[in-house]
Short mmCIF file of C-alpha atoms in Angstrom, two decimals:
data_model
loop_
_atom_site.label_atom_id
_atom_site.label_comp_id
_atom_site.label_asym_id
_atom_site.label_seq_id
_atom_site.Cartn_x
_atom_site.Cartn_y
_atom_site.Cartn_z
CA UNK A 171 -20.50 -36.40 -36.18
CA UNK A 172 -18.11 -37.52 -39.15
CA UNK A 173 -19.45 -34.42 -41.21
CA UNK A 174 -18.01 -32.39 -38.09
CA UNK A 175 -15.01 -34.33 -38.01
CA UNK A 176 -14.49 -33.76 -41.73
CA UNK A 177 -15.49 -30.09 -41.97
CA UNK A 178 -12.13 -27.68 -41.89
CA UNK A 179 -12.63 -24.26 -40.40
CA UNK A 180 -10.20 -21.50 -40.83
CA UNK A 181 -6.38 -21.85 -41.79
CA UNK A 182 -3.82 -20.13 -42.13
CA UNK A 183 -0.23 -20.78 -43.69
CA UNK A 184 2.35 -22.81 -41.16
CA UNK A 185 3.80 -20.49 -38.71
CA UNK A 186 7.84 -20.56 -37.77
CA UNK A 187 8.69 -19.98 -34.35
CA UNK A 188 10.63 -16.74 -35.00
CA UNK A 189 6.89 -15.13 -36.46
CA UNK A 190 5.07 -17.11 -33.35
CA UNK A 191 7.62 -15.33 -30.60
CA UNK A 192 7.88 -11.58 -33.18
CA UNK A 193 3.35 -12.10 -33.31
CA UNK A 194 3.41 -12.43 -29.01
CA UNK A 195 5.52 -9.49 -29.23
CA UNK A 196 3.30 -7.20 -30.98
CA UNK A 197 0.66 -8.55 -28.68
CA UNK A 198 2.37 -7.74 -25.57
CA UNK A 199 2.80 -3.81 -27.10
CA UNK A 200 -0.97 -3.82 -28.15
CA UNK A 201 -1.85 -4.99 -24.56
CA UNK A 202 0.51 -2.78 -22.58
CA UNK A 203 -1.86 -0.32 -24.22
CA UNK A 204 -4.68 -1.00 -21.98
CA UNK A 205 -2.58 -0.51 -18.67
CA UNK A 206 -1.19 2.98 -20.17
CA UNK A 207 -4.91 4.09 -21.49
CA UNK A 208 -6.72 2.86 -17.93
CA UNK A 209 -3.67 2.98 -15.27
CA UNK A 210 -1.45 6.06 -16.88
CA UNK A 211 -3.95 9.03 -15.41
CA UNK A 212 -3.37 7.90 -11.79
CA UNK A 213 -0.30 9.34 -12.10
CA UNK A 214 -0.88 12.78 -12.75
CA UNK A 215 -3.03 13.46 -9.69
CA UNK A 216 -0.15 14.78 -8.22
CA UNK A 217 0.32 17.65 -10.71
CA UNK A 218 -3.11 18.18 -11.07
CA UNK A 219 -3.79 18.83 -7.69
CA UNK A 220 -0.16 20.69 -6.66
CA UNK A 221 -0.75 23.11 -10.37
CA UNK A 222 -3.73 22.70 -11.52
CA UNK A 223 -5.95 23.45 -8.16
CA UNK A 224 -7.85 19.95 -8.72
CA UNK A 225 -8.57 18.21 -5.12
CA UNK A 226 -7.46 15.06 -4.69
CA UNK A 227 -11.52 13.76 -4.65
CA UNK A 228 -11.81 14.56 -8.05
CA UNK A 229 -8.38 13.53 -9.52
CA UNK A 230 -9.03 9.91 -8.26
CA UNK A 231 -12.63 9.79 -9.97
CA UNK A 232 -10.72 11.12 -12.84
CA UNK A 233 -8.42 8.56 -12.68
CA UNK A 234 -11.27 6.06 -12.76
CA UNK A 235 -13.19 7.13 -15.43
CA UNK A 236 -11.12 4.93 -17.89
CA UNK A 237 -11.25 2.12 -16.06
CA UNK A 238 -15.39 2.70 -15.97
CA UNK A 239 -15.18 2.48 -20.06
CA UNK A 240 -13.07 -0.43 -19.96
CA UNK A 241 -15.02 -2.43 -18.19
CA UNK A 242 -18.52 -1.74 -19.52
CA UNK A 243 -16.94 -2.89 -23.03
CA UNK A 244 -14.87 -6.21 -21.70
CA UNK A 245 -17.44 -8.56 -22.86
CA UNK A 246 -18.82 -7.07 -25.97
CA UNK A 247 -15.37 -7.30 -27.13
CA UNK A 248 -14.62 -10.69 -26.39
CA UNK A 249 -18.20 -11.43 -28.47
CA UNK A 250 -16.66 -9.45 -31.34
CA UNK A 251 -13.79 -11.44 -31.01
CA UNK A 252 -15.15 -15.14 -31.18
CA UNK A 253 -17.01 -13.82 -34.14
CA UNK A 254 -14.72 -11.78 -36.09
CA UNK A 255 -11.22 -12.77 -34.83
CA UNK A 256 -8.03 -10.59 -33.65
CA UNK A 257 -6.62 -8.69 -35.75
CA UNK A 258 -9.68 -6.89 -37.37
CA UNK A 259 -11.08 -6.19 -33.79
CA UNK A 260 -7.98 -5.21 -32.16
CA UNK A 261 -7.49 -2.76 -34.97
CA UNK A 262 -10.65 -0.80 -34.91
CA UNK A 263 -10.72 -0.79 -30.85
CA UNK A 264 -6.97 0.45 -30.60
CA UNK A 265 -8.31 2.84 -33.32
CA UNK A 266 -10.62 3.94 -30.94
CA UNK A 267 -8.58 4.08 -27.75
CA UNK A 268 -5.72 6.02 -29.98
CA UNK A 269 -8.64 8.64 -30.52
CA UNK A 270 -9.44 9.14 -27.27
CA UNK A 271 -5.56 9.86 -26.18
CA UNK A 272 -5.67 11.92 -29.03
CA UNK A 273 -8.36 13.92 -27.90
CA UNK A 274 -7.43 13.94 -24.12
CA UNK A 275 -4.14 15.55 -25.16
CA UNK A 276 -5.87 18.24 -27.30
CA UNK A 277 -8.85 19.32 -24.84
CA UNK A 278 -5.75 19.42 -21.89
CA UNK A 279 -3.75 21.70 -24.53
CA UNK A 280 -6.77 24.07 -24.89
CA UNK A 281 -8.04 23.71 -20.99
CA UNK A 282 -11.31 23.09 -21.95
CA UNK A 283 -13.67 21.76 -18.70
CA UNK A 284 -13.42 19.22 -16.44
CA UNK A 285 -15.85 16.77 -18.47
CA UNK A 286 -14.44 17.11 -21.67
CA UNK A 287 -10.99 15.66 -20.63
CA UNK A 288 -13.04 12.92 -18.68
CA UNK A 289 -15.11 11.75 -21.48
CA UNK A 290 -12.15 11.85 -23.49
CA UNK A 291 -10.57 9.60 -21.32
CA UNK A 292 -13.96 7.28 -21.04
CA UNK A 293 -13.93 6.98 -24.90
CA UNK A 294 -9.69 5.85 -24.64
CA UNK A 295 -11.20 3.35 -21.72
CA UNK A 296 -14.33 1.92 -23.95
CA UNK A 297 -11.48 1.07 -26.78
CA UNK A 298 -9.14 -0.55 -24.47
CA UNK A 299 -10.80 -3.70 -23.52
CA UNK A 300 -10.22 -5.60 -26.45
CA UNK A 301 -6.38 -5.98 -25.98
CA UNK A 302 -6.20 -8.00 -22.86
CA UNK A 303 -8.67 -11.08 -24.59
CA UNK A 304 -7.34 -10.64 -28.16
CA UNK A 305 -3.61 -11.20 -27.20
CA UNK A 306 -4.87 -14.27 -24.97
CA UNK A 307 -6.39 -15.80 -27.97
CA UNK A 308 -3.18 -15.44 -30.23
CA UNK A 309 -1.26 -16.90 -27.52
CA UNK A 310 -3.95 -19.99 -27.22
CA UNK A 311 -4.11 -20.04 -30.95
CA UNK A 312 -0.25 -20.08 -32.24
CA UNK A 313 1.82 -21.33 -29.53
CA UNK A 314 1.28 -25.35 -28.73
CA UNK A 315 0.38 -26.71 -25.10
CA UNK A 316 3.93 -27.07 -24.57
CA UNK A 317 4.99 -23.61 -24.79
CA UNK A 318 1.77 -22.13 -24.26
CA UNK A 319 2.36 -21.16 -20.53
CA UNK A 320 5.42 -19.78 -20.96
CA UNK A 321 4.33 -17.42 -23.85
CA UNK A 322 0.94 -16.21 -21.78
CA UNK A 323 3.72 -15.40 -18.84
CA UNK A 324 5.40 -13.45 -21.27
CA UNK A 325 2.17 -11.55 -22.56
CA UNK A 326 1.02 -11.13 -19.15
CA UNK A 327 4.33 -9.09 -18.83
CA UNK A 328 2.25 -6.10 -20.29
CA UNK A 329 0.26 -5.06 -17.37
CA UNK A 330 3.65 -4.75 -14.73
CA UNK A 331 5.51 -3.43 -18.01
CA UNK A 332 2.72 -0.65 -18.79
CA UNK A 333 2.72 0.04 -15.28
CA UNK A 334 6.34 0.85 -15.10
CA UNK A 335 6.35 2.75 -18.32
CA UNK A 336 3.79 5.24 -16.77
CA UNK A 337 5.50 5.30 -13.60
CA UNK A 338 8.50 6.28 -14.64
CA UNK A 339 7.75 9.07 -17.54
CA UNK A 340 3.82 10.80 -16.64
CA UNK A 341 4.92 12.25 -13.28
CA UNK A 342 8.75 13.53 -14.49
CA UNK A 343 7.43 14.57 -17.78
CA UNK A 344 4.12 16.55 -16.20
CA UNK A 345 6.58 18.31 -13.75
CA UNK A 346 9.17 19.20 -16.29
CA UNK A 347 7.17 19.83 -19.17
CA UNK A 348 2.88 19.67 -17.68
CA UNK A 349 0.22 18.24 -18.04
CA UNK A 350 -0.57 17.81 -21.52
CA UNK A 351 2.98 16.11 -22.56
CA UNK A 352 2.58 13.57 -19.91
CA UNK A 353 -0.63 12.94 -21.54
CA UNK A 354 1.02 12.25 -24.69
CA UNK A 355 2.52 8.91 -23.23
CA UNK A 356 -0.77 7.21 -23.53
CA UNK A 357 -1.09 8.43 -26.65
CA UNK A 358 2.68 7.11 -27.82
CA UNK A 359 2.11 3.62 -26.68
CA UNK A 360 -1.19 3.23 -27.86
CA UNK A 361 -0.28 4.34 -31.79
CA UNK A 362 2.89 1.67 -31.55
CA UNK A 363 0.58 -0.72 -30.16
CA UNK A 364 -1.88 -0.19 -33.43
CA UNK A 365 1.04 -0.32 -35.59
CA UNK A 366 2.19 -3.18 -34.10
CA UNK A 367 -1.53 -5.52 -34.51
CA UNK A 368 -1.53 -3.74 -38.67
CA UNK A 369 2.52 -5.43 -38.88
CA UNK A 370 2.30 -8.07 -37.16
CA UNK A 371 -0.42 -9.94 -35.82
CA UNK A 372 -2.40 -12.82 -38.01
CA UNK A 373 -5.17 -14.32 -36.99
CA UNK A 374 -4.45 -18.11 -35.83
CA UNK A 375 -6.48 -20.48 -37.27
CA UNK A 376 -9.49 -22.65 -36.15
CA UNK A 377 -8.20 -26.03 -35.60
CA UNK A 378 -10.23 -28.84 -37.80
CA UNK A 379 -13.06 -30.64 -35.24
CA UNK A 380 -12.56 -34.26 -34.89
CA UNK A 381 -15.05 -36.25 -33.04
CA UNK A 382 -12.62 -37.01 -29.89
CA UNK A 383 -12.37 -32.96 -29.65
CA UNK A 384 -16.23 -32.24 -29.94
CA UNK A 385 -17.15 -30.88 -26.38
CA UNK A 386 -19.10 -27.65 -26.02
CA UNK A 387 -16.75 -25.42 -26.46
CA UNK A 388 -15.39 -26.93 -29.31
CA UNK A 389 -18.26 -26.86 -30.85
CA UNK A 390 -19.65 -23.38 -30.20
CA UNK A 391 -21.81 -24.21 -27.75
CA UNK A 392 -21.88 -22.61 -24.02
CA UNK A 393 -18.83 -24.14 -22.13
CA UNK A 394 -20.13 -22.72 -18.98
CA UNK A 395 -23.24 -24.75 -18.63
CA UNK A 396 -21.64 -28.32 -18.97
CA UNK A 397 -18.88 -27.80 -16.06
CA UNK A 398 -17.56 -25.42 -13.20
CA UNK A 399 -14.37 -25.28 -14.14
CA UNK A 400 -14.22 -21.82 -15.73
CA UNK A 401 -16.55 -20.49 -12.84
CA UNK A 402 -14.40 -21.82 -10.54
CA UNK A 403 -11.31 -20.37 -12.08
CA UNK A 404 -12.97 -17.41 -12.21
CA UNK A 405 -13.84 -17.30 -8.45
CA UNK A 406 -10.37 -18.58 -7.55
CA UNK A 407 -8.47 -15.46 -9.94
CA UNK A 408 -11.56 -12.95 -8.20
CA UNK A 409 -9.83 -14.32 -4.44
CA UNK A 410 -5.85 -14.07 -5.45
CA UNK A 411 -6.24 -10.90 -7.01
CA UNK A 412 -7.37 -9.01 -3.90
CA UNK A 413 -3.61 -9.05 -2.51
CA UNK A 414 -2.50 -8.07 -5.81
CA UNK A 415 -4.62 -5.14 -5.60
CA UNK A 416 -3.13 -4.48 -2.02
CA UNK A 417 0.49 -4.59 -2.98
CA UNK A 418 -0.16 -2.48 -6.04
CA UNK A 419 -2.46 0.12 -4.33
CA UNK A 420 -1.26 0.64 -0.61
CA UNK A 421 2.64 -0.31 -0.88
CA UNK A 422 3.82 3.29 -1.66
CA UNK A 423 1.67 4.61 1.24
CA UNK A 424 2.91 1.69 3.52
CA UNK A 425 6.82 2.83 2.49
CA UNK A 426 6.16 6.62 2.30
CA UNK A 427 3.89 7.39 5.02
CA UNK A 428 4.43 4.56 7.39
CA UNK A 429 8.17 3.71 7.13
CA UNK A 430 9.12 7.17 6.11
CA UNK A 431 10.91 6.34 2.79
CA UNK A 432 11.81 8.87 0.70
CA UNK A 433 10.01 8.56 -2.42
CA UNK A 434 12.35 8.31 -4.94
CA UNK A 435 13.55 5.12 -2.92
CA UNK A 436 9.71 4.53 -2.77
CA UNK A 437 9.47 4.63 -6.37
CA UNK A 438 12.38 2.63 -7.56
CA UNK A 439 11.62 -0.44 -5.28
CA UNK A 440 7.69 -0.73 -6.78
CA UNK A 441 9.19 -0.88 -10.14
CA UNK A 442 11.79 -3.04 -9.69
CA UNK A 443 9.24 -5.09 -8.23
CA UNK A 444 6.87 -4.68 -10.93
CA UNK A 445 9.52 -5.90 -13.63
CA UNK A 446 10.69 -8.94 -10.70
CA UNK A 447 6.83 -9.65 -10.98
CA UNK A 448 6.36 -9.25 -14.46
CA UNK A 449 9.43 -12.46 -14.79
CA UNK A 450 7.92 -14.20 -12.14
CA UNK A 451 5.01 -14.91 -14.67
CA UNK A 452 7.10 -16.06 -17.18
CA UNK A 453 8.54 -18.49 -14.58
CA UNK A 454 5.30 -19.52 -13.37
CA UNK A 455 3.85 -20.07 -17.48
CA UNK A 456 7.54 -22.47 -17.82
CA UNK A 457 6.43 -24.81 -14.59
CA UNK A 458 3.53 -25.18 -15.91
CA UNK A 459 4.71 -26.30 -19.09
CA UNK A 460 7.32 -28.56 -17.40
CA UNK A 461 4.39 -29.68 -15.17
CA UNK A 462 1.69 -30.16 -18.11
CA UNK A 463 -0.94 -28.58 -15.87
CA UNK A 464 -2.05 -25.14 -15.22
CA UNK A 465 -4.09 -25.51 -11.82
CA UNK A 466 -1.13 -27.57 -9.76
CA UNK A 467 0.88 -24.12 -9.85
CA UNK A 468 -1.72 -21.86 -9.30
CA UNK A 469 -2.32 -23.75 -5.51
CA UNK A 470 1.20 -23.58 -5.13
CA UNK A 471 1.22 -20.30 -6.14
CA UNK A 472 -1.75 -19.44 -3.50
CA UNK A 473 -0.20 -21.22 -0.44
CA UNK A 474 3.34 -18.96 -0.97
CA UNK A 475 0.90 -15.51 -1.40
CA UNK A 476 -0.93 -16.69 1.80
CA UNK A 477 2.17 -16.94 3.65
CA UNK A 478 4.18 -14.49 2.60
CA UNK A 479 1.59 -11.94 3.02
CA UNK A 480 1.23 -13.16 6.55
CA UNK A 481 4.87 -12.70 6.86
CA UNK A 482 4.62 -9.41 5.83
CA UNK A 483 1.37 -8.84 8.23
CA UNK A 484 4.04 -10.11 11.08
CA UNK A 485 7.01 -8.46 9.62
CA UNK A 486 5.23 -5.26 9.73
CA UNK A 487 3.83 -5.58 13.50
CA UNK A 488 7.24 -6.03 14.40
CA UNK A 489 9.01 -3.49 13.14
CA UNK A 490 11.24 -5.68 11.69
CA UNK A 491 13.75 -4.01 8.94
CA UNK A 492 13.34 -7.20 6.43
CA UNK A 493 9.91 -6.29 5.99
CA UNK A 494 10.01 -4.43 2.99
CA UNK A 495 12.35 -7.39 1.23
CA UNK A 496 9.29 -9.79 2.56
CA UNK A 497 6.89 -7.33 0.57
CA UNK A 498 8.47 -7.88 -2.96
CA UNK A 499 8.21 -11.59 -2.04
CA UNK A 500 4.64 -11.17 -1.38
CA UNK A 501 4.27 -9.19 -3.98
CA UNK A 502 5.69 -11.22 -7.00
CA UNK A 503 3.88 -14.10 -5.32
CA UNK A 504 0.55 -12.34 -5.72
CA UNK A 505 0.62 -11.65 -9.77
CA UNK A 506 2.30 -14.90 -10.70
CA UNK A 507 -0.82 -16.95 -11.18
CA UNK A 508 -2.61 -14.61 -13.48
CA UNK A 509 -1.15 -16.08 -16.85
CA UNK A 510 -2.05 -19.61 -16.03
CA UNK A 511 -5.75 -18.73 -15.28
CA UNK A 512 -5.73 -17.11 -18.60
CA UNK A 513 -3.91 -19.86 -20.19
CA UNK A 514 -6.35 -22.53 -18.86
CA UNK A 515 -9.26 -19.99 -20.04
CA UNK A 516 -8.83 -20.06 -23.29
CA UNK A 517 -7.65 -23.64 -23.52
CA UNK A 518 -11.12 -24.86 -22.08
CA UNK A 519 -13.17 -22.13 -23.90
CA UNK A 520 -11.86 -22.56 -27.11
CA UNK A 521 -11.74 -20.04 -30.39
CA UNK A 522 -15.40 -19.85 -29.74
CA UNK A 523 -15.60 -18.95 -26.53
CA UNK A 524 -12.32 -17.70 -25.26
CA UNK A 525 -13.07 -14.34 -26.20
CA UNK A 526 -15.84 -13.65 -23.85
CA UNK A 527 -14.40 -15.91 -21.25
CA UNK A 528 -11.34 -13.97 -21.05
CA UNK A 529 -13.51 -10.76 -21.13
CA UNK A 530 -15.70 -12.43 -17.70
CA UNK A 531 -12.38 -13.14 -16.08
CA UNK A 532 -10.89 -9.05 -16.52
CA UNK A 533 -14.01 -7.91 -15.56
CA UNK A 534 -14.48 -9.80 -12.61
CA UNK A 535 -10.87 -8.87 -11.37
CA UNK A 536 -11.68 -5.68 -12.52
CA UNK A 537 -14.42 -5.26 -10.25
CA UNK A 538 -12.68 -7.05 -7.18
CA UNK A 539 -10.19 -4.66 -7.38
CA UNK A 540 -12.58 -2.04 -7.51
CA UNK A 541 -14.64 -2.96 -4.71
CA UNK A 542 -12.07 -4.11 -2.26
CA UNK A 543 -9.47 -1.18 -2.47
CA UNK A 544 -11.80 1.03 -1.02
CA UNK A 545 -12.62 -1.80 1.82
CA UNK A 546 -8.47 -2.19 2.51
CA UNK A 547 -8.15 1.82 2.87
CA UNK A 548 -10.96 2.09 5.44
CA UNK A 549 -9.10 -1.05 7.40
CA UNK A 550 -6.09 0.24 6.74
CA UNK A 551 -7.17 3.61 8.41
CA UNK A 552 -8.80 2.14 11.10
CA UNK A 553 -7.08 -0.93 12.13
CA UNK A 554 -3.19 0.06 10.44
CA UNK A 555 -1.45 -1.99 7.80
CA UNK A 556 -0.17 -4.96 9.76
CA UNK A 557 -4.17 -5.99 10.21
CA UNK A 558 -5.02 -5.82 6.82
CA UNK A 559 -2.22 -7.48 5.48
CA UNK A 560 -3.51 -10.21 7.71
CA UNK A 561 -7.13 -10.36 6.74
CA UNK A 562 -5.68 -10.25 2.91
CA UNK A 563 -3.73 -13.76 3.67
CA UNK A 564 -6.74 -15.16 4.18
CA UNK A 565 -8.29 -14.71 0.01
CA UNK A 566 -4.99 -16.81 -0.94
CA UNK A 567 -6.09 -19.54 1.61
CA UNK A 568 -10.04 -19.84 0.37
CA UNK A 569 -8.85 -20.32 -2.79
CA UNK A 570 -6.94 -23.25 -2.38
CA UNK A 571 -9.27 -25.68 -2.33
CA UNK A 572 -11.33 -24.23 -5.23
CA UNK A 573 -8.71 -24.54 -7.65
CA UNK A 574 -10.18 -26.99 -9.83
CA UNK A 575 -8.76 -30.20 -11.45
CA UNK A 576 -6.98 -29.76 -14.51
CA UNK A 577 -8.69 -29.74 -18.12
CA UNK A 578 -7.05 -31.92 -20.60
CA UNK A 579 -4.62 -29.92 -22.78
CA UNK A 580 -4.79 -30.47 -26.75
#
């Protein structure tokens, strides 16, 4: 045990605050690269199907093709990650997802088939998965407990942020100028989010064991076997992101379709709720600095998604006019808690493990989302959008009483 306790692993030179908040920075651009690569094809069905002749069937398997890649590659990535460290993994797999925009722009530019542009696409979606865990881990590994919340809220920015960016430049620039230069977006963010790991991400340094730290994952060893907490987190992030994945999926159909907004107007109130959400994070990771706990926000956190998205259900049935202001409520309320799970991740993993654990907890949300959007259409179709924002209040509620107990924080 003292050998252990006297054994340093890797350092690195003392880091100033500036480089800590310029490094989470750069890791906010490399991991707004995975939303653009994964998310940004969505929005070109429209212009495929209006001027290209492309039903809308096969633009939305299109559209997931990326998101196939990405998640087939989550937790090899997080492995490379725990062995290797950041920056020489985030480099070669933004390498890789910078080739695949690359090549989706070229094969749209020559109209080669169908396939070609989706395997391009599935090779930019294989790439992508290292982002999300790597810029976790800097987070986890540079910023003390203190501040730690509030700099994963501001890293978990990326996904609303990459969102927006897409939203707002693929569909204007495929009208104005096709296709292929709305394809080039992808392409843009991904080669400043490469330039940005080369610049100015370090790795952060494995802290020296002592023997009042040695617990599995501080020593290597499987953190999942010797407590639920990280399953539980899991399950509990797996329940509160299926309203996300409502709000983000449905809302412009719930506007457009069923309250007959234009959708310009449509358009502008999902981003500025996407950029309200994207703060809301941040102001969740600062309470639970304040608070010195990471699971006492996420119930909170839970309880105001369950009833706000039971206001909206009610809102909604009632044809009441505040109903769209109580779906931005709901709405922030659903994405604020997914910086703390990822905080409290890699705090209980640890350098060894925090890679893969983060890579279980994307794909796992990854594949809620995936199988309950589908499930939420068909209800939506049959039963109308006042039901199923009903039955989705009830995921918030479960989770409540899973949220574990807080880990200690070192």
């Amino acid at each position: 045990m003292d050998r252990v306790a006297e054994t340093p692993v890797r350092t690195q030179p003392t880091m100033t605050a500036a480089r800590r908040w310029t490094m989470l920075c750069c890791a906010l651009v490399a991991a707004m690269t995975t939303t653009c690569a994964v998310s940004g094809v969505a929005y070109l069905i429209p212009a495929l199907h209006t001027e290209h002749g492309m039903s809308l069937a096969a633009g939305s398997v299109l559209a997931t093709v990326p998101t196939v890649g990405l998640m087939l590659l989550f937790i090899p990535w997080g492995a490379l990650l725990d062995r290797y460290g950041e920056r020489r993994v985030l480099t070669i797999s933004l390498c890789i997802t910078l080739a695949g925009t690359i090549a989706a722009v070229v094969i749209s530019a020559v109209d080669a088939p169908l396939w070609a542009l989706g395997a391009a696409l599935f090779v930019g979606g294989l790439g992508s998965g290292a982002a999300n865990g790597a810029s976790g881990r800097i987070v986890v590994g540079w910023f003390p407990a203190r501040q730690r919340g509030t700099a994963m809220g501001v890293r978990q920015m990326a996904q609303p942020l990459g969102i927006a960016v897409c939203a707002l430049t693929m569909p204007l620039t495929a009208q104005a100028l096709g296709v292929t230069a709305a394809l080039a977006v992808p392409m843009v963010v991904t080669g400043l989010g490469l330039i940005a790991c080369v610049v100015g991400i370090v790795d952060p340094p494995s802290p020296p064991r002592r023997p009042a730290d040695v617990t599995e994952s501080s020593t290597g060893r499987n953190p999942y076997r010797t407590s639920g907490f990280l399953a539980r987190v899991h399950g509990v992030s797996v329940l509160l992101v299926i309203p996300q994945a409502m709000m983000w999926t449905f809302v412009p159909t719930w506007l457009i379709v069923a309250h007959q907004w234009p959708p310009a107007a449509a358009g502008v109130l999902v981003t500025v709720t996407q950029v309200i959400g994207a703060i809301g994070r941040i102001v969740a990771g600062r309470v639970s600095d304040a608070w010195g706990s990471r699971m006492r926000p996420i119930r909170l956190i839970a309880l105001i998604a369950a009833l706000a998205t039971m206001a909206l259900a009610l809102t909604d049935w009632l044809g009441s006019p505040v109903a769209p202001l109580v779906m931005v409520i709901a709405s922030i309320a659903s994405v604020a808690d997914n910086g703390l799970a990822f905080t409290a991740i890699a705090e209980y993993a640890g350098p060894s493990w925090s890679g893969r654990g983060l890579a279980i907890q994307n794909t796992a949300q990854y594949l809620a989302t995936s199988a309950s959007t589908p499930i939420l259409g068909a209800l939506i179709a049959a039963s109308g959008f006042p039901i199923a924002f009903a039955l989705t209040a009830v995921t918030p509620l479960i989770a409540i009483p899973l949220v574990p107990r807080d880990r200690q924080i070192d």
